[in-house]
Amino acid sequence: MDFSTIIAILDSALRLMTPLLLACLAGLYSERAGVFDIGLEGKMLMAAFTSASVAYVTGNVWLGLLAGIAGSLMLSLIHGLASITFRGNQLISGVAINFLAAGLTVLLGQKIFGLSGRTPSLEGGARFNAITLPFADSLRDVPVIGPIYSELISGHTILVYVAVLCVPLTWWVLYRTRFGLRLRAVGENPASVDTAGVSVTRMRYAAVAICGVLCGIAGAYLATGISAGFVKDMTAGRGYIALAALIFAKWRPWPALFATLLFGLMEAVSNRFPNLDLGFVTVPSMFMNALPYILTVIILAGFVGRAIPPRAGGEPYVKER
Amino acid sequence: DPALIFDLGGKFDKSFNEAAYVGAERWKAETGGTYKELEMQSEAQREQALRRLAETGANPIVMTGFAFGEVLGKIAPDYPDTKFVIIDMVVEQPNVQSVVFAEPEGSYLAGVMAAKASKSGTVSFVGGMDVPLIHKFECGYVQGVKATNPDAKVLINYTGTTPTAWNDPVKGGELVKAQISQGSDVVYAAAGGTGIGVLQAAADANILSIGVDSNQNHLHPGKVLTSMVKGVDNSVYDAFKAGADVAPGIKVMDLASGGVSVAMDDNNKPLVTPDMQAAVDAATKGIIDGTIKVHDYMTDNTCPVQ
Amino acid sequence: MDKMPRWADVILTPLISLFLAFAISALVILAIGESPVEALKIMVEGALGSSYGWGYTLYYTTNFVFTGLAVMVAYHAGLFNIGGEGQAMLGGLGVALVLLAVPWPHWSLALIGAMAAAALFGALWALIPAWLQARRGSHIVITTIMFNFIAAGLLNYMLVYVLRPQGSGDPASASFPPATHLPKLYDMALAMGFEWGKNTPANISLFIAIAACVLIWLLIWRTRLGYEIRAFGKSEPAALYAGISPVRITVLAMLISGALAGLMAINNVMGEAERLVLNAAEGAGFIGIAVALMGRNHPFGIFLAALLFGFLYQGGLELALWANIPRELIVVIQALVILFTGALDNMVRMPLERLFLSIRRKRGA
Amino acid sequence: MTAGPGAENATPAIELRGISKAFGPVQANKGINLSVPRGTIHGIIGENGAGKSTLMSILYGFYRPDSGEILIGGKPIAITDSQTAIRAGIGMVFQHFKLVQNFTVLENIILGAEEGPMLKTSLGRARAELKRLADEYELQVDPDAPIEELSVGHQQRVEILKALYRRADILILDEPTGVLTPAEADHLFRILRGLRDEGKTIILITHKLREIMEITDNVSVMRRGEMVTSVKTAETNPAQLAELMVGRKVLLRVDKAPAQPGAPVLEVRGLRMVDADGVERLRGIDLDIRAGEIVGIAGVAGNGQTQLLEILGGFPEAGAKLSGEVRLKGEVLALKGSDARARRRAGIGHVPEDRQVEGLIMDFTAWENAAFGYHDAPEFQNGPLMDNAAIRADAVGKIERFDVRPPNPDLAAKNFSGGNQQKIVVAREVERNPDLLLIGQPTRGVDIGAIEFIHKRIVELRDAGRAVLLVSVELDEIMALSDRIAVMFDGRIMGERLPDQATATDLGCLMAGVEPDGDAAAAMQAHDRTGAAR
Ligand SMILES: Nc1ncnc2c1ncn2[C@@H]1O[C@H](COP(=O)(O)OP(=O)(O)OP(=O)(O)O)[C@@H](O)[C@H]1O
Ligand SMILES: Nc1ncnc2c1ncn2[C@@H]1O[C@H](COP(=O)(O)OP(=O)(O)OP(=O)(O)O)[C@@H](O)[C@H]1O
Ligand SMILES: [Mg+2]
Ligand SMILES: [Mg+2]
């Protein structure tokens, strides 16, 4: 494998990582606050749809992004109502949200565009375009650093950088701010937050809302960043992979970056080498397609110990039984 | 009234099912008739849908996709007065018309054009799922490429193994980018909704792409080299038009009958050089008169060239 | 000590929730410009109005009972098995291999063989995640998700390169020999002298599903293993204190869970398609999660929830057939039903509790 | 009612008028009136489930009352949440601590009382303030230690510091001594007196009448949700309080005949245990217990008692390495892995230290719990199924004999009060008539009525010729029940005493890891150092 191949694979891995990372961080906020969320998939899907629709209609991708966030937030609100206000089962609520998004996106899309859940393709200002970082062109020919900077680091859509910046930001919020302290506390022992005079409900809603915003960005990235329009079910299970990455990362921001990058990398590698020829036998494409999942299991079994979720996770906060 | 049943992909897959829909709509616009349509949601509904439509007197009943083959073979004898048309599969029953397309022939032409258009000598293919039908496309394409440029390299990717493989434009786009990084400058997509991402990524990267099933040239004018068009719309239109008098038997839609073709229109006119056009014409002629034999992957599950 | 009578909790709450779900669905139907009354009529008539509709409703119900029970058994052991889908696919593979490889003389023997194979394959597919969880601490939610993808790849490979008959373009196995075809409910009704459910796929598996409900109920609430599964699921330290081995329970519960999910294959693969197709499980494994949670992880509740989902599936097709309503509407209705009966149930229960309390107070005073 | 010291101030610090609170059908508080003068320590006692915690939680804004009025410093105030209570100068140390286990002490203290949105400034200021408070009130804790690594005593200090950090004038402590050693309790009381002398008002809930008599100025008794009486402590006595509380006469002393030890039942030789983190938790334990005797193990929590009980009970923590020899009635017990089932079959009964986490499945019914651990006993089987009728019948008998209240076998364990939960566990283990009974913290958080009962059962078991290993942090309990006392410190047995020869100071020194002849100050320091469990 030569250098440029490695750069190309890493470049692809970065793009594939982005939606996973955003969704993973989204889940991190929610679950760190004690609200489990298997509805990441649905929220991303809804956001992908609303962002693509609004971007298409207005021709402005930024409005699309806002719409994506709004669409995802709407589902977050439902999740909050179910799991915080009405102390419902968080898993059921998540499952319902995934179904709801799968159905509503197509239903609405059909009603609006008549293309059975597809939006027309986005063009020009209706999608995020790649950004060339300063000096990317002039540095291109510098050995090693050049390609790394101008091909790998430069030339992504803004949301890729946003996603990566969200990692230190999340770390900082979580461990360096009052909000983060309370957020982590509410996921570990909500009673401690309550008796300290802070509203558990408000904290959890805030976390669920942040989750919605990040899922919204993730969905918008899928529909307006990495591709150009919405196709039904286009999240294709990425919400579940993000969830897996979250557990993999043990609910911590930097490991979340690592975990999602690993998933992106494995997918990029299997994209690059679709038919591995081992000489005596050619590995079928199915195996290469499944390889990221197989590797995940192996890594999990071999290198990652027990993942302990936030102690109060999944349980509604009940004072009076 | 006639009826049309779409396979699991849904009617607006921008591809195969959608072509059928277009044909039906054309019939509706021309004749002012009405027809019943149905989208499948689960495997068990196939038989149910066929029976329900047959029992309500729909005639003929047209269905898209090989997956109906088994069920149709089972239920057709129960409704001898109803005519069925199945696309992409042969069902030997006295009241069934089987429409099969010579995808390898059309794909061969696409391969010829790709090889002519490629400057790098590397072209590529993105398939939805690794299933025999898609191998037919792939194999015909590779044959066309190799016949035109024996030294050409063809990169092949399949999207996935779950139904989402047909609806994953993100992955489609990434696959093209991976292929581009290996030098490909023409990509042929046979991947349903995923193909939309393929064409988009190709257009973004300024390489050429080839659409499938319907004419997709207009999606990115000047960037889609051509589309390997299956005349599904014509078949549906013809069946609807014939009504209850649809002729049973096998209807092979090949190059000769105009059942498959490579789309040439204003959108791709600037891309088709005279040299390319000549090569396509020559190949077409060869295939029709039998001097060029395009191997069908399905006959022996192998492809003569790789 | 209860806040309201049991009947109100078990019957009234879900009914009101269901009503709310349908009320909102009606709004959605209105919004896309169709008549909700008409739609409801079509759904109810199509799914429950004839033996034909029932035949299909019960066929889907059977699938969901198996996957719902699978999720339930694991859930009682504190394990969240998202892998029902993959386990059901593998069950289908087991059924296909056994039915195609062995010349079965009679369907009854074939059924036993197929059940064994389906259960075995499903169980084995659950065993690896179970073992990894028990021994290596790998989170079962991740591993079962991964195993769904791996199962899809495996099935894809088997159907395209191994089981597909030469020359067939369909990524599916050959049809199973007629001797292995299961009796449909229609045949059984005919044998008893009446006509019921002609041309519907509901088959003898329904009774196996019902039997499974009873057996699983017995297992969980009447056997030592069930007691230990429940105890372990509620508290691992307590289980250790009582001498219950976490490894043993994790593995056993997942084996049973996987076997149940695999058993679904006798209904859809053996009973309906009579061959193995690529998309055999069709998301029933995921529906099973909703069914189990909505059924409150009790076999009886699961049966009712499965029936509800069977009704939605069958009613949904009828809706698509007779009204100009896209199939996705059904997905939305399913979502609303899951949401209101499963997650927002306290929205109904809380005011009801208050109501019953005040009634009781008044009576007490 | 009359006021204690500082009575010159006429307006009481706290006044509750007609407070009522129902949890669904359960009336936890009924029209409660209470007045606490400023600068006093006010005790509240009552049976398990009498409503003490509920009342205090209302005062702290954790629950909202259904009706009634609260006056702080004479002014009516609507306490809608804990924030309002904190602003009104109320601080509370809950029965079950409200600490975030994986946060540091400092983080727990500033939680909810941060200054500004950035943690850094808050932490800096809190660190300084904490040092001041710690020095002033002798409440030393390592500000950077995670809570989960602290002993319960230190965790409680953190809770008190939390309240003081928020400048509480009124401090509520709900059963603070339930988890403390006598030395720790003494220390706490010294602090409380200091606070009172500063003019702060303290409410103290406890089940221990000795403490009421020792430290409170006034005492109120609650029964079944109602305030039965409030009196000056000096004007009452333990027997009277006990009777008011339970509604009958209570025997406050354990009544037992001298032990008649028989053949050795348990012989432990050189038992060592290294946990998964590589820390040596047991450093060579030698211990004998004979039939017909109770051996009590005294010691500060976290010195290896838990590990000893778990190993003998057959479920050492995962990854632990064990060595040494354990014999039961002469038979060597295998020390490998976890097999509590085999231990039960061999004749070891076990009342675990934490009934809610280990001893019971809180969501199971009482009758299911009554067979927990013995669910595989032959008499509970019916072919391949369990004989639920037999289990239930057996449970009904136990509930009756042990006076579990309410006597409803179908109620989930979590719906019983702590004392009654404990009775279910004790009934289950004692009625099996084991050769050896391991029993940890048998009466933690249990009211005096139930304590009397449980103690009686333990002695009866001994008198029936069984061996009992009792682990408790309550020195009183150890002294009252044991026929021999062993003191554990840092994974070793420091020494053995006979109860009639041992004094509290003597045992206290051993518990602090100091031979009794060493000087007392060193003992106290050593004790402080070992406060952190790890
Ligand atoms: N969170 C709750 N939900 C429902 N009921 C409760 C709750 N907390 C307490 N109760 C009820 O209120 C009554 C009083 O409980 P409380 O905890 O105040 O008793 P207590 O006097 O503190 O007992 P203990 O001595 O065991 O601490 C209980 O008997 C119980 O029925
Ligand atoms: N769901 C419920 N409904 C009614 N009462 C309940 C419920 N849950 C708990 N209780 C009541 O709560 C009371 C005690 O609850 P809690 O958990 O505070 O135990 P506790 O008595 O304080 O035990 P401990 O002293 O060990 O902490 C019991 O009297 C019980 O009746
Ligand atoms: Mg209390
Ligand atoms: Mg209490």
mmCIF file of N, CA, C and O in Angstrom, chain D residues 466-513:
data_model
loop_
_atom_site.group_PDB
_atom_site.id
_atom_site.type_symbol
_atom_site.label_atom_id
_atom_site.label_comp_id
_atom_site.label_asym_id
_atom_site.label_seq_id
_atom_site.Cartn_x
_atom_site.Cartn_y
_atom_site.Cartn_z
ATOM 1 N N ARG D 466 -25.913 -24.323 67.208
ATOM 2 C CA ARG D 466 -25.353 -23.915 65.932
ATOM 3 C C ARG D 466 -24.249 -22.888 66.142
ATOM 4 O O ARG D 466 -24.238 -22.197 67.169
ATOM 5 N N ALA D 467 -23.401 -22.782 65.154
ATOM 6 C CA ALA D 467 -22.328 -21.791 65.235
ATOM 7 C C ALA D 467 -22.756 -20.529 64.503
ATOM 8 O O ALA D 467 -23.401 -20.605 63.462
ATOM 9 N N VAL D 468 -22.420 -19.373 65.070
ATOM 10 C CA VAL D 468 -22.807 -18.113 64.442
ATOM 11 C C VAL D 468 -21.583 -17.215 64.319
ATOM 12 O O VAL D 468 -20.838 -17.038 65.292
ATOM 13 N N LEU D 469 -21.377 -16.695 63.120
ATOM 14 C CA LEU D 469 -20.335 -15.697 62.925
ATOM 15 C C LEU D 469 -21.024 -14.366 62.669
ATOM 16 O O LEU D 469 -21.704 -14.188 61.659
ATOM 17 N N LEU D 470 -20.856 -13.448 63.616
ATOM 18 C CA LEU D 470 -21.568 -12.181 63.545
ATOM 19 C C LEU D 470 -20.591 -11.067 63.193
ATOM 20 O O LEU D 470 -19.565 -10.904 63.848
ATOM 21 N N VAL D 471 -20.913 -10.333 62.144
ATOM 22 C CA VAL D 471 -20.095 -9.169 61.795
ATOM 23 C C VAL D 471 -20.956 -7.938 61.959
ATOM 24 O O VAL D 471 -22.073 -7.884 61.449
ATOM 25 N N SER D 472 -20.467 -6.978 62.734
ATOM 26 C CA SER D 472 -21.263 -5.775 62.903
ATOM 27 C C SER D 472 -20.345 -4.620 63.220
ATOM 28 O O SER D 472 -19.297 -4.785 63.835
ATOM 29 N N VAL D 473 -20.743 -3.429 62.776
ATOM 30 C CA VAL D 473 -19.971 -2.262 63.168
ATOM 31 C C VAL D 473 -20.528 -1.673 64.455
ATOM 32 O O VAL D 473 -19.952 -0.741 65.012
ATOM 33 N N GLU D 474 -21.655 -2.232 64.933
ATOM 34 C CA GLU D 474 -22.229 -1.763 66.195
ATOM 35 C C GLU D 474 -21.529 -2.459 67.352
ATOM 36 O O GLU D 474 -21.752 -3.641 67.590
ATOM 37 N N LEU D 475 -20.721 -1.724 68.070
ATOM 38 C CA LEU D 475 -20.036 -2.361 69.194
ATOM 39 C C LEU D 475 -21.033 -2.876 70.219
ATOM 40 O O LEU D 475 -20.863 -3.955 70.769
ATOM 41 N N ASP D 476 -22.111 -2.102 70.451
ATOM 42 C CA ASP D 476 -23.127 -2.531 71.419
ATOM 43 C C ASP D 476 -23.670 -3.894 71.058
ATOM 44 O O ASP D 476 -23.838 -4.767 71.910
ATOM 45 N N GLU D 477 -23.934 -4.042 69.803
ATOM 46 C CA GLU D 477 -24.526 -5.291 69.334
ATOM 47 C C GLU D 477 -23.537 -6.444 69.504
ATOM 48 O O GLU D 477 -23.885 -7.519 69.986
ATOM 49 N N ILE D 478 -22.289 -6.186 69.123
ATOM 50 C CA ILE D 478 -21.254 -7.205 69.261
ATOM 51 C C ILE D 478 -21.125 -7.606 70.724
ATOM 52 O O ILE D 478 -21.095 -8.792 71.076
ATOM 53 N N MET D 479 -21.081 -6.612 71.583
ATOM 54 C CA MET D 479 -20.885 -6.887 73.013
ATOM 55 C C MET D 479 -22.068 -7.641 73.581
ATOM 56 O O MET D 479 -21.922 -8.510 74.423
ATOM 57 N N ALA D 480 -23.272 -7.289 73.096
ATOM 58 C CA ALA D 480 -24.457 -7.893 73.674
ATOM 59 C C ALA D 480 -24.650 -9.331 73.214
ATOM 60 O O ALA D 480 -25.116 -10.177 73.980
ATOM 61 N N LEU D 481 -24.268 -9.622 71.981
ATOM 62 C CA LEU D 481 -24.606 -10.938 71.424
ATOM 63 C C LEU D 481 -23.470 -11.946 71.516
ATOM 64 O O LEU D 481 -23.709 -13.138 71.673
ATOM 65 N N SER D 482 -22.216 -11.482 71.418
ATOM 66 C CA SER D 482 -21.129 -12.426 71.195
ATOM 67 C C SER D 482 -20.746 -13.194 72.436
ATOM 68 O O SER D 482 -20.816 -12.697 73.565
ATOM 69 N N ASP D 483 -20.277 -14.425 72.209
ATOM 70 C CA ASP D 483 -19.656 -15.192 73.277
ATOM 71 C C ASP D 483 -18.149 -14.996 73.241
ATOM 72 O O ASP D 483 -17.456 -15.193 74.229
ATOM 73 N N ARG D 484 -17.660 -14.659 72.079
ATOM 74 C CA ARG D 484 -16.257 -14.291 71.918
ATOM 75 C C ARG D 484 -16.204 -13.158 70.899
ATOM 76 O O ARG D 484 -16.991 -13.140 69.968
ATOM 77 N N ILE D 485 -15.260 -12.241 71.077
ATOM 78 C CA ILE D 485 -15.165 -11.120 70.152
ATOM 79 C C ILE D 485 -13.793 -11.124 69.506
ATOM 80 O O ILE D 485 -12.770 -11.203 70.188
ATOM 81 N N ALA D 486 -13.782 -11.079 68.165
ATOM 82 C CA ALA D 486 -12.520 -10.924 67.452
ATOM 83 C C ALA D 486 -12.561 -9.552 66.790
ATOM 84 O O ALA D 486 -13.593 -9.132 66.295
ATOM 85 N N VAL D 487 -11.439 -8.855 66.817
ATOM 86 C CA VAL D 487 -11.422 -7.529 66.209
ATOM 87 C C VAL D 487 -10.588 -7.575 64.943
ATOM 88 O O VAL D 487 -9.458 -8.075 64.953
ATOM 89 N N MET D 488 -11.151 -7.079 63.864
ATOM 90 C CA MET D 488 -10.435 -7.099 62.589
ATOM 91 C C MET D 488 -9.916 -5.720 62.243
ATOM 92 O O MET D 488 -10.590 -4.713 62.437
ATOM 93 N N PHE D 489 -8.688 -5.720 61.755
ATOM 94 C CA PHE D 489 -8.115 -4.461 61.274
ATOM 95 C C PHE D 489 -7.203 -4.780 60.095
ATOM 96 O O PHE D 489 -6.334 -5.654 60.202
ATOM 97 N N ASP D 490 -7.434 -4.093 59.002
ATOM 98 C CA ASP D 490 -6.555 -4.188 57.842
ATOM 99 C C ASP D 490 -6.293 -5.638 57.432
ATOM 100 O O ASP D 490 -5.159 -6.028 57.178
ATOM 101 N N GLY D 491 -7.361 -6.433 57.377
ATOM 102 C CA GLY D 491 -7.211 -7.795 56.869
ATOM 103 C C GLY D 491 -6.635 -8.783 57.858
ATOM 104 O O GLY D 491 -6.320 -9.908 57.493
ATOM 105 N N ARG D 492 -6.485 -8.353 59.099
ATOM 106 C CA ARG D 492 -5.964 -9.272 60.121
ATOM 107 C C ARG D 492 -6.900 -9.296 61.308
ATOM 108 O O ARG D 492 -7.670 -8.361 61.524
ATOM 109 N N ILE D 493 -6.758 -10.359 62.105
ATOM 110 C CA ILE D 493 -7.473 -10.349 63.380
ATOM 111 C C ILE D 493 -6.504 -9.827 64.421
ATOM 112 O O ILE D 493 -5.456 -10.414 64.682
ATOM 113 N N MET D 494 -6.845 -8.657 64.972
ATOM 114 C CA MET D 494 -5.920 -7.983 65.885
ATOM 115 C C MET D 494 -5.877 -8.649 67.248
ATOM 116 O O MET D 494 -4.883 -8.574 67.960
ATOM 117 N N GLY D 495 -6.986 -9.258 67.627
ATOM 118 C CA GLY D 495 -6.998 -9.883 68.931
ATOM 119 C C GLY D 495 -8.385 -10.399 69.242
ATOM 120 O O GLY D 495 -9.351 -10.063 68.552
ATOM 121 N N GLU D 496 -8.460 -11.229 70.258
ATOM 122 C CA GLU D 496 -9.749 -11.767 70.667
ATOM 123 C C GLU D 496 -10.025 -11.378 72.100
ATOM 124 O O GLU D 496 -9.115 -11.300 72.924
ATOM 125 N N ARG D 497 -11.288 -11.146 72.442
ATOM 126 C CA ARG D 497 -11.664 -10.781 73.805
ATOM 127 C C ARG D 497 -12.926 -11.522 74.182
ATOM 128 O O ARG D 497 -13.715 -11.900 73.310
ATOM 129 N N LEU D 498 -13.110 -11.683 75.434
ATOM 130 C CA LEU D 498 -14.401 -12.170 75.916
ATOM 131 C C LEU D 498 -15.245 -10.948 76.246
ATOM 132 O O LEU D 498 -14.726 -9.963 76.767
ATOM 133 N N PRO D 499 -16.528 -10.991 75.964
ATOM 134 C CA PRO D 499 -17.342 -9.781 76.092
ATOM 135 C C PRO D 499 -17.341 -9.185 77.486
ATOM 136 O O PRO D 499 -17.324 -7.963 77.638
ATOM 137 N N ASP D 500 -17.338 -10.040 78.513
ATOM 138 C CA ASP D 500 -17.422 -9.448 79.855
ATOM 139 C C ASP D 500 -16.093 -8.849 80.283
ATOM 140 O O ASP D 500 -16.020 -8.113 81.262
ATOM 141 N N GLN D 501 -15.021 -9.193 79.549
ATOM 142 C CA GLN D 501 -13.730 -8.607 79.922
ATOM 143 C C GLN D 501 -13.379 -7.402 79.074
ATOM 144 O O GLN D 501 -12.500 -6.630 79.412
ATOM 145 N N ALA D 502 -14.032 -7.277 77.939
ATOM 146 C CA ALA D 502 -13.644 -6.216 77.008
ATOM 147 C C ALA D 502 -14.309 -4.900 77.386
ATOM 148 O O ALA D 502 -15.433 -4.877 77.841
ATOM 149 N N THR D 503 -13.569 -3.815 77.188
ATOM 150 C CA THR D 503 -14.177 -2.496 77.342
ATOM 151 C C THR D 503 -14.222 -1.837 75.972
ATOM 152 O O THR D 503 -13.501 -2.237 75.055
ATOM 153 N N ALA D 504 -15.065 -0.846 75.863
ATOM 154 C CA ALA D 504 -15.218 -0.176 74.577
ATOM 155 C C ALA D 504 -13.901 0.448 74.133
ATOM 156 O O ALA D 504 -13.540 0.391 72.955
ATOM 157 N N THR D 505 -13.158 1.028 75.070
ATOM 158 C CA THR D 505 -11.895 1.668 74.674
ATOM 159 C C THR D 505 -10.896 0.624 74.226
ATOM 160 O O THR D 505 -10.187 0.813 73.232
ATOM 161 N N ASP D 506 -10.877 -0.475 74.920
ATOM 162 C CA ASP D 506 -9.980 -1.569 74.587
ATOM 163 C C ASP D 506 -10.252 -2.016 73.138
ATOM 164 O O ASP D 506 -9.360 -2.074 72.282
ATOM 165 N N LEU D 507 -11.516 -2.305 72.868
ATOM 166 C CA LEU D 507 -11.879 -2.743 71.520
ATOM 167 C C LEU D 507 -11.619 -1.638 70.502
ATOM 168 O O LEU D 507 -11.130 -1.892 69.394
ATOM 169 N N GLY D 508 -11.937 -0.413 70.896
ATOM 170 C CA GLY D 508 -11.728 0.714 69.987
ATOM 171 C C GLY D 508 -10.285 0.798 69.531
ATOM 172 O O GLY D 508 -10.006 1.061 68.362
ATOM 173 N N CYS D 509 -9.352 0.573 70.455
ATOM 174 C CA CYS D 509 -7.945 0.618 70.085
ATOM 175 C C CYS D 509 -7.618 -0.480 69.099
ATOM 176 O O CYS D 509 -6.965 -0.245 68.075
ATOM 177 N N LEU D 510 -8.103 -1.686 69.392
ATOM 178 C CA LEU D 510 -7.837 -2.798 68.482
ATOM 179 C C LEU D 510 -8.398 -2.487 67.100
ATOM 180 O O LEU D 510 -7.776 -2.758 66.072
ATOM 181 N N MET D 511 -9.584 -1.900 67.093
ATOM 182 C CA MET D 511 -10.224 -1.585 65.813
ATOM 183 C C MET D 511 -9.423 -0.557 65.035
ATOM 184 O O MET D 511 -9.512 -0.468 63.816
ATOM 185 N N ALA D 512 -8.671 0.259 65.767
ATOM 186 C CA ALA D 512 -7.860 1.266 65.086
ATOM 187 C C ALA D 512 -6.482 0.706 64.749
ATOM 188 O O ALA D 512 -5.605 1.420 64.288
ATOM 189 N N GLY D 513 -6.272 -0.566 65.013
ATOM 190 C CA GLY D 513 -5.013 -1.182 64.640
ATOM 191 C C GLY D 513 -3.922 -0.960 65.655
ATOM 192 O O GLY D 513 -2.754 -1.113 65.353
#
